Coordinates of C-alpha atoms in Angstrom, one line a residue:
M147 CA 0.1 -0.1 0.0
I148 CA 1.2 3.1 -0.9
R149 CA 0.0 6.5 1.3
E150 CA 1.0 10.1 0.9
K151 CA 0.6 13.3 2.9
V152 CA -2.5 15.5 1.5
T153 CA -1.1 18.7 0.7
V154 CA -3.2 21.7 -0.5
S155 CA -2.4 23.9 -3.4
T156 CA -4.0 27.4 -2.9
R157 CA -2.7 28.8 -6.4
T158 CA -3.4 26.3 -9.3
L159 CA -5.6 23.3 -9.6
Q160 CA -3.7 20.0 -9.2
W161 CA -4.6 16.5 -8.6
K162 CA -2.7 14.0 -7.0
C163 CA -2.7 10.1 -5.9
V164 CA -2.9 9.9 -2.2
E165 CA -3.2 6.3 -1.8
S166 CA -2.7 3.0 -3.8
R167 CA -3.1 -0.4 -3.4
T168 CA -3.6 -3.8 -5.1
D169 CA -6.1 -6.0 -3.1
S170 CA -5.9 -9.0 -5.4
K171 CA -5.2 -9.7 -8.7
R172 CA -8.7 -8.6 -9.6
L173 CA -9.2 -5.9 -7.3
Y174 CA -7.2 -2.7 -7.2
Y175 CA -7.5 0.5 -5.1
G176 CA -6.9 4.2 -5.7
R177 CA -7.8 7.5 -3.8
F178 CA -7.3 10.9 -5.3
I179 CA -7.7 14.5 -4.8
L180 CA -8.2 17.5 -6.8
S181 CA -7.9 21.0 -5.3
P182 CA -8.5 23.8 -4.6
L183 CA -12.5 24.0 -6.3
M184 CA -14.5 26.9 -5.7
K185 CA -17.4 26.1 -3.7
G186 CA -20.2 24.0 -5.5
Q187 CA -17.5 22.7 -8.3
A188 CA -16.5 19.3 -6.2
D189 CA -20.0 18.2 -6.4
T190 CA -20.2 19.0 -10.4
I191 CA -17.2 17.1 -11.2
G192 CA -17.3 14.3 -8.8
I193 CA -20.9 13.6 -10.0
A194 CA -19.5 13.4 -13.7
M195 CA -16.5 11.6 -13.0
R196 CA -18.2 8.6 -11.1
R197 CA -20.8 8.4 -14.2
A198 CA -18.0 8.5 -16.8
L199 CA -16.0 5.9 -14.5
L200 CA -18.8 3.3 -14.3
G201 CA -20.4 3.9 -17.6
E202 CA -18.1 5.3 -20.1
I203 CA -14.9 3.3 -19.9
E204 CA -14.7 0.0 -22.2
G205 CA -13.7 -3.5 -21.0
T206 CA -13.3 -6.9 -22.5
C207 CA -15.3 -9.7 -21.7
I208 CA -16.2 -13.4 -22.9
T209 CA -19.7 -13.0 -24.6
R210 CA -20.2 -16.3 -26.1
V211 CA -19.8 -19.9 -25.6
K212 CA -19.8 -22.1 -28.4
S213 CA -20.0 -26.4 -27.6
E214 CA -21.3 -28.9 -29.9
K215 CA -21.8 -31.4 -26.9
A216 CA -24.1 -29.3 -24.7
P217 CA -27.7 -29.7 -25.6
H218 CA -28.9 -26.6 -23.8
E219 CA -27.5 -24.5 -20.7
Y220 CA -28.8 -26.6 -18.1
S221 CA -27.6 -29.8 -19.3
T222 CA -24.9 -31.9 -17.8
I223 CA -22.0 -33.7 -19.7
A224 CA -20.6 -36.9 -19.1
G225 CA -16.9 -36.6 -17.2
I226 CA -17.4 -33.0 -16.4
Q227 CA -18.2 -32.5 -12.6
E228 CA -19.9 -28.8 -13.2
S229 CA -23.3 -28.3 -15.5
V230 CA -22.9 -26.4 -18.4
H231 CA -24.6 -23.0 -16.8
E232 CA -22.0 -23.8 -14.0
I233 CA -19.1 -23.4 -16.7
L234 CA -20.9 -20.4 -18.0
M235 CA -20.9 -18.5 -14.8
N236 CA -17.1 -19.3 -14.3
L237 CA -16.3 -18.0 -18.0
K238 CA -18.3 -15.0 -17.3
E239 CA -16.0 -14.5 -13.8
I240 CA -12.6 -14.3 -16.2
V241 CA -11.2 -10.6 -16.5
L242 CA -9.5 -10.1 -19.6
R243 CA -7.3 -7.1 -20.7
S244 CA -6.9 -5.7 -24.2
N245 CA -6.8 -3.3 -26.8
L246 CA -8.9 -5.4 -29.0
Y247 CA -11.7 -3.4 -31.4
G248 CA -14.7 -5.2 -31.8
T249 CA -14.8 -9.1 -31.6
C250 CA -12.5 -12.2 -31.4
D251 CA -12.4 -15.6 -31.3
A252 CA -10.3 -18.1 -28.5
S253 CA -10.6 -21.7 -27.7
I254 CA -10.1 -24.3 -24.7
C255 CA -9.0 -27.5 -25.6
V256 CA -8.1 -29.8 -22.9
K257 CA -7.9 -33.7 -22.0
G258 CA -9.0 -34.7 -18.9
P259 CA -8.7 -36.0 -16.1
G260 CA -7.8 -32.7 -14.6
C261 CA -8.8 -29.0 -13.6
V262 CA -9.6 -26.6 -16.7
T263 CA -8.5 -23.0 -15.6
A264 CA -8.3 -19.7 -17.3
E265 CA -4.5 -20.5 -18.2
D266 CA -5.7 -23.2 -20.7
I267 CA -7.7 -20.4 -22.9
I268 CA -5.9 -19.9 -26.2
L269 CA -5.9 -16.2 -26.9
P270 CA -5.2 -14.1 -29.8
P271 CA -2.2 -11.7 -29.0
S272 CA -4.2 -8.6 -28.3
V273 CA -5.6 -10.2 -25.0
E274 CA -4.4 -11.4 -21.9
I275 CA -5.8 -12.9 -18.7
V276 CA -5.8 -11.0 -15.4
D277 CA -6.1 -13.9 -13.1
N278 CA -5.0 -17.2 -14.7
T279 CA -5.9 -19.4 -11.9
Q280 CA -9.8 -18.6 -12.4
H281 CA -11.4 -22.1 -12.5
I282 CA -13.8 -23.2 -15.4
A283 CA -14.3 -27.0 -15.1
W284 CA -13.2 -30.1 -13.4
L285 CA -13.0 -32.9 -15.9
T286 CA -13.4 -36.1 -13.7
E287 CA -12.7 -38.6 -17.0
P288 CA -10.2 -38.9 -20.0
I289 CA -12.5 -36.8 -22.3
D290 CA -11.6 -34.1 -24.4
F291 CA -13.4 -30.5 -23.5
C292 CA -13.2 -28.0 -26.6
I293 CA -15.0 -25.0 -26.6
G294 CA -15.2 -21.8 -28.6
L295 CA -15.2 -18.7 -27.3
Q296 CA -15.9 -15.1 -28.5
I297 CA -14.2 -12.0 -26.9
E298 CA -15.7 -8.6 -27.4
R299 CA -14.8 -5.1 -26.0
N300 CA -17.4 -2.7 -25.3
R301 CA -18.9 -0.6 -22.6
G302 CA -21.8 -1.0 -20.6
Y303 CA -23.4 -4.5 -20.0
I304 CA -25.3 -6.6 -22.1
L305 CA -27.6 -9.1 -20.7
K306 CA -28.3 -12.4 -22.5
T307 CA -31.5 -12.7 -23.8
H308 CA -34.0 -15.5 -25.6
H309 CA -33.1 -14.7 -29.2
N310 CA -29.2 -14.4 -28.7
F311 CA -29.4 -18.3 -28.1
E312 CA -28.6 -20.5 -31.2
D313 CA -27.8 -24.1 -31.7
G314 CA -24.6 -25.2 -29.9
S315 CA -23.7 -21.5 -28.8
Y316 CA -24.8 -19.8 -25.7
P317 CA -24.6 -16.1 -24.7
I318 CA -23.0 -15.0 -21.5
D319 CA -24.2 -11.8 -19.5
A320 CA -21.2 -9.4 -20.3
V321 CA -20.2 -6.5 -17.8
F322 CA -17.6 -4.6 -19.4
M323 CA -17.2 -2.2 -16.8
P324 CA -13.6 -2.4 -15.6
V325 CA -14.5 0.2 -12.7
R326 CA -16.3 -1.8 -9.8
N327 CA -17.3 1.1 -8.0
A328 CA -16.5 4.9 -7.3
N329 CA -17.1 7.4 -4.5
H330 CA -16.5 11.1 -4.2
S331 CA -16.3 13.2 -1.1
I332 CA -16.0 16.7 -0.3
H333 CA -13.8 18.8 2.3
S334 CA -14.6 22.3 2.7
Y335 CA -12.2 24.8 4.1
G336 CA -11.9 28.4 4.7
N337 CA -14.3 31.0 5.5
G338 CA -17.1 33.3 4.1
N339 CA -16.3 34.3 0.4
E340 CA -12.9 32.4 0.8
K341 CA -14.4 29.1 1.1
Q342 CA -12.7 26.4 -0.9
E343 CA -13.1 22.6 -1.5
I344 CA -11.3 19.6 -2.1
L345 CA -12.5 16.9 -3.9
F346 CA -11.6 13.0 -3.1
L347 CA -12.1 10.2 -5.4
E348 CA -11.9 6.8 -4.6
I349 CA -12.0 3.9 -7.4
W350 CA -11.7 0.3 -7.4
T351 CA -11.2 -1.8 -10.6
N352 CA -11.4 -5.0 -11.4
G353 CA -7.4 -5.4 -12.3
S354 CA -7.8 -4.8 -16.4
L355 CA -6.7 -1.2 -15.6
T356 CA -5.5 0.6 -12.8
P357 CA -7.8 3.3 -11.0
K358 CA -5.3 5.9 -12.3
E359 CA -5.9 4.9 -15.6
A360 CA -9.1 4.8 -15.1
L361 CA -9.4 8.3 -14.0
H362 CA -7.3 9.4 -17.3
E363 CA -9.5 7.1 -19.4
A364 CA -13.0 8.8 -17.8
S365 CA -11.7 12.1 -18.2
R366 CA -10.5 11.8 -21.6
N367 CA -14.1 10.4 -22.4
L368 CA -15.7 13.5 -20.8
I369 CA -13.4 15.8 -22.6
D370 CA -14.7 14.5 -25.9
L371 CA -18.5 14.8 -25.1
F372 CA -17.8 18.4 -24.8
I373 CA -15.7 19.3 -27.5
P374 CA -18.5 20.3 -30.4
F375 CA -19.2 22.8 -27.5
L376 CA -15.8 24.5 -27.3
H377 CA -15.6 24.9 -30.8
M378 CA -19.2 26.1 -32.0
E379 CA -19.4 29.2 -33.6
E380 CA -22.4 31.5 -33.6
E381 CA -23.6 34.0 -36.0
N382 CA -25.2 37.4 -34.7
L383 CA -28.1 36.9 -32.9
H384 CA -31.3 38.3 -34.3
L385 CA -34.9 38.3 -33.2
E386 CA -37.3 37.8 -36.3
D387 CA -40.4 40.0 -36.7
G388 CA -43.4 38.6 -34.7
E389 CA -41.3 36.0 -33.2
H390 CA -40.7 35.7 -29.6
T391 CA -37.6 33.0 -29.8
I392 CA -33.9 33.8 -30.6
P393 CA -32.7 31.5 -33.2
L394 CA -29.1 30.3 -33.1
S395 CA -27.2 29.8 -36.3
P396 CA -23.9 27.9 -35.6
L397 CA -21.6 27.5 -38.6
T398 CA -21.9 24.0 -39.8
F399 CA -18.9 22.0 -40.6
H400 CA -18.8 22.6 -44.1
D401 CA -18.9 26.4 -43.3
K402 CA -15.6 25.7 -41.3
V403 CA -14.0 23.7 -44.0
A404 CA -14.7 26.9 -46.5
K405 CA -13.2 29.2 -43.9
L406 CA -10.2 26.6 -43.7
R407 CA -9.6 26.7 -47.4
K408 CA -9.3 30.8 -47.4
N409 CA -7.0 30.4 -44.2
K410 CA -4.3 27.4 -43.7
K411 CA -2.8 28.4 -40.4
K412 CA -2.0 25.8 -37.9
L413 CA -4.5 27.4 -35.6
A414 CA -7.4 27.0 -37.8
L415 CA -6.2 23.2 -38.6
K416 CA -5.9 22.6 -34.7
S417 CA -9.4 23.9 -34.1
I418 CA -11.0 21.1 -36.2
F419 CA -11.0 17.7 -34.0
I420 CA -11.4 14.1 -35.6
D421 CA -14.6 13.9 -33.8
Q422 CA -16.0 16.3 -36.6
L423 CA -14.8 14.4 -39.7
E424 CA -17.6 11.8 -39.7
F425 CA -15.1 8.8 -39.6
P426 CA -16.4 5.4 -38.7
P427 CA -15.9 4.0 -35.0
K428 CA -13.2 2.0 -35.9
I429 CA -11.1 4.5 -37.5
Y430 CA -11.8 7.0 -35.0
N431 CA -11.0 5.0 -32.1
C432 CA -7.6 3.9 -33.4
L433 CA -6.6 7.3 -34.3
K434 CA -7.7 8.3 -30.6
K435 CA -5.4 5.8 -29.5
S436 CA -2.6 6.7 -31.6
N437 CA -3.0 10.4 -29.9
I438 CA -4.4 11.6 -33.3
S439 CA -7.0 14.3 -32.1
T440 CA -7.1 16.9 -34.5
L441 CA -6.9 17.6 -38.3
L442 CA -3.3 19.2 -37.9
D443 CA -2.6 15.8 -36.2
L444 CA -3.7 13.8 -38.9
L445 CA -1.9 16.0 -41.6
N446 CA 1.2 15.4 -40.0
K447 CA 1.1 11.8 -40.5
S448 CA 1.9 9.8 -43.8
Q449 CA 0.4 7.1 -45.2
E450 CA 2.8 4.9 -44.2
D451 CA 2.6 6.3 -40.7
L452 CA -0.9 5.2 -40.6
M453 CA -0.2 1.8 -41.9
K454 CA 1.7 1.3 -38.5
I455 CA -1.4 1.8 -36.4
E456 CA -2.5 -1.6 -34.7
H457 CA -5.5 -2.9 -36.5
F458 CA -5.4 -0.3 -39.4
H459 CA -5.8 -1.5 -42.8
I460 CA -5.1 0.0 -46.5
E461 CA -9.1 0.1 -46.9
D462 CA -9.2 2.5 -43.7
V463 CA -6.4 4.8 -44.8
K464 CA -8.5 4.9 -48.4
Q465 CA -11.2 5.9 -46.4
I466 CA -9.6 8.4 -44.5
L467 CA -8.1 9.7 -47.8
G468 CA -11.5 10.1 -49.2
I469 CA -13.1 12.0 -46.6
L470 CA -10.2 14.6 -46.7
E471 CA -10.5 14.8 -50.3
K472 CA -14.1 15.4 -50.1
H473 CA -14.1 18.0 -47.4
F474 CA -10.9 19.8 -47.8
A475 CA -9.6 18.8 -51.2
I476 CA -6.5 17.8 -49.4
D477 CA -4.5 14.8 -49.3
L478 CA -2.3 13.0 -46.9
P479 CA 1.9 13.3 -47.7
K480 CA 3.1 10.2 -49.3
K481 CA 6.2 8.6 -49.2
N482 CA 5.6 5.7 -51.5
Q483 CA 2.4 4.9 -53.9
F484 CA 0.2 2.3 -52.7

């Protein structure tokens, strides 16, 4: 366990990790402070951060199991101590860490007798298991235990429903949330108009990421949600004759592009974020993970640079080129032609 003395800055807003510990492979704890805040700000930030920590961070789970030997979820298989349902519940408890996009396949193929654990899962390179000791099944006879697994990265949770069942394929309730719990508390100090607040954040994770990583991810996701408001421009407000409403006329993205063509300064390029470029989710997520946030960041990359991004394919690069050509009549720098 790591503890640090809490110190409060009276000048600039600062955050600090004041406690960090690992209770087990699947339970991490961290305690953070943010200060100094004006009265009411701690509650605003604390509520938003808790919601982002619990609902906006992606996690990886086993979402489906495929087996030809199981006629239904509540059946038993000769030579296996657990029922199919119990095996599914054990698989649900496995915690995975990955930078996976979408879904991928994994498998287990073990010959009994013996204990089957998470260590026996054959995983793709982009996925790893947090706790290899997680029990799956006990084989009491020399039988072959072979099943297929579907692994998915997502956020929130997905409950299995009747229409998700297929022959020999069983869905699992998936809880993608890597943050098990998050609390915030407030300490006030000072008097009268000088009263200030310290925000305390407590975060528990399942081991697939640390509390500090969860705090960073939640903060980034919150910022991404507010970016469109930061860069919205408005024309002069006016009242139409005979109307009691004030119409707002924010510039559209295409208007910004027209302005960009007239003025291609780096400042303008920095003000257009990739959130506004109508990229498909896969391309957007890959660019964000590579710290490409603005149009300027993207234009500083060559086609070859983009091809080095994990999970990126030539079709993705061509799609980016098409969007840039469509909106900006510009292209990425090339070292070699495709």
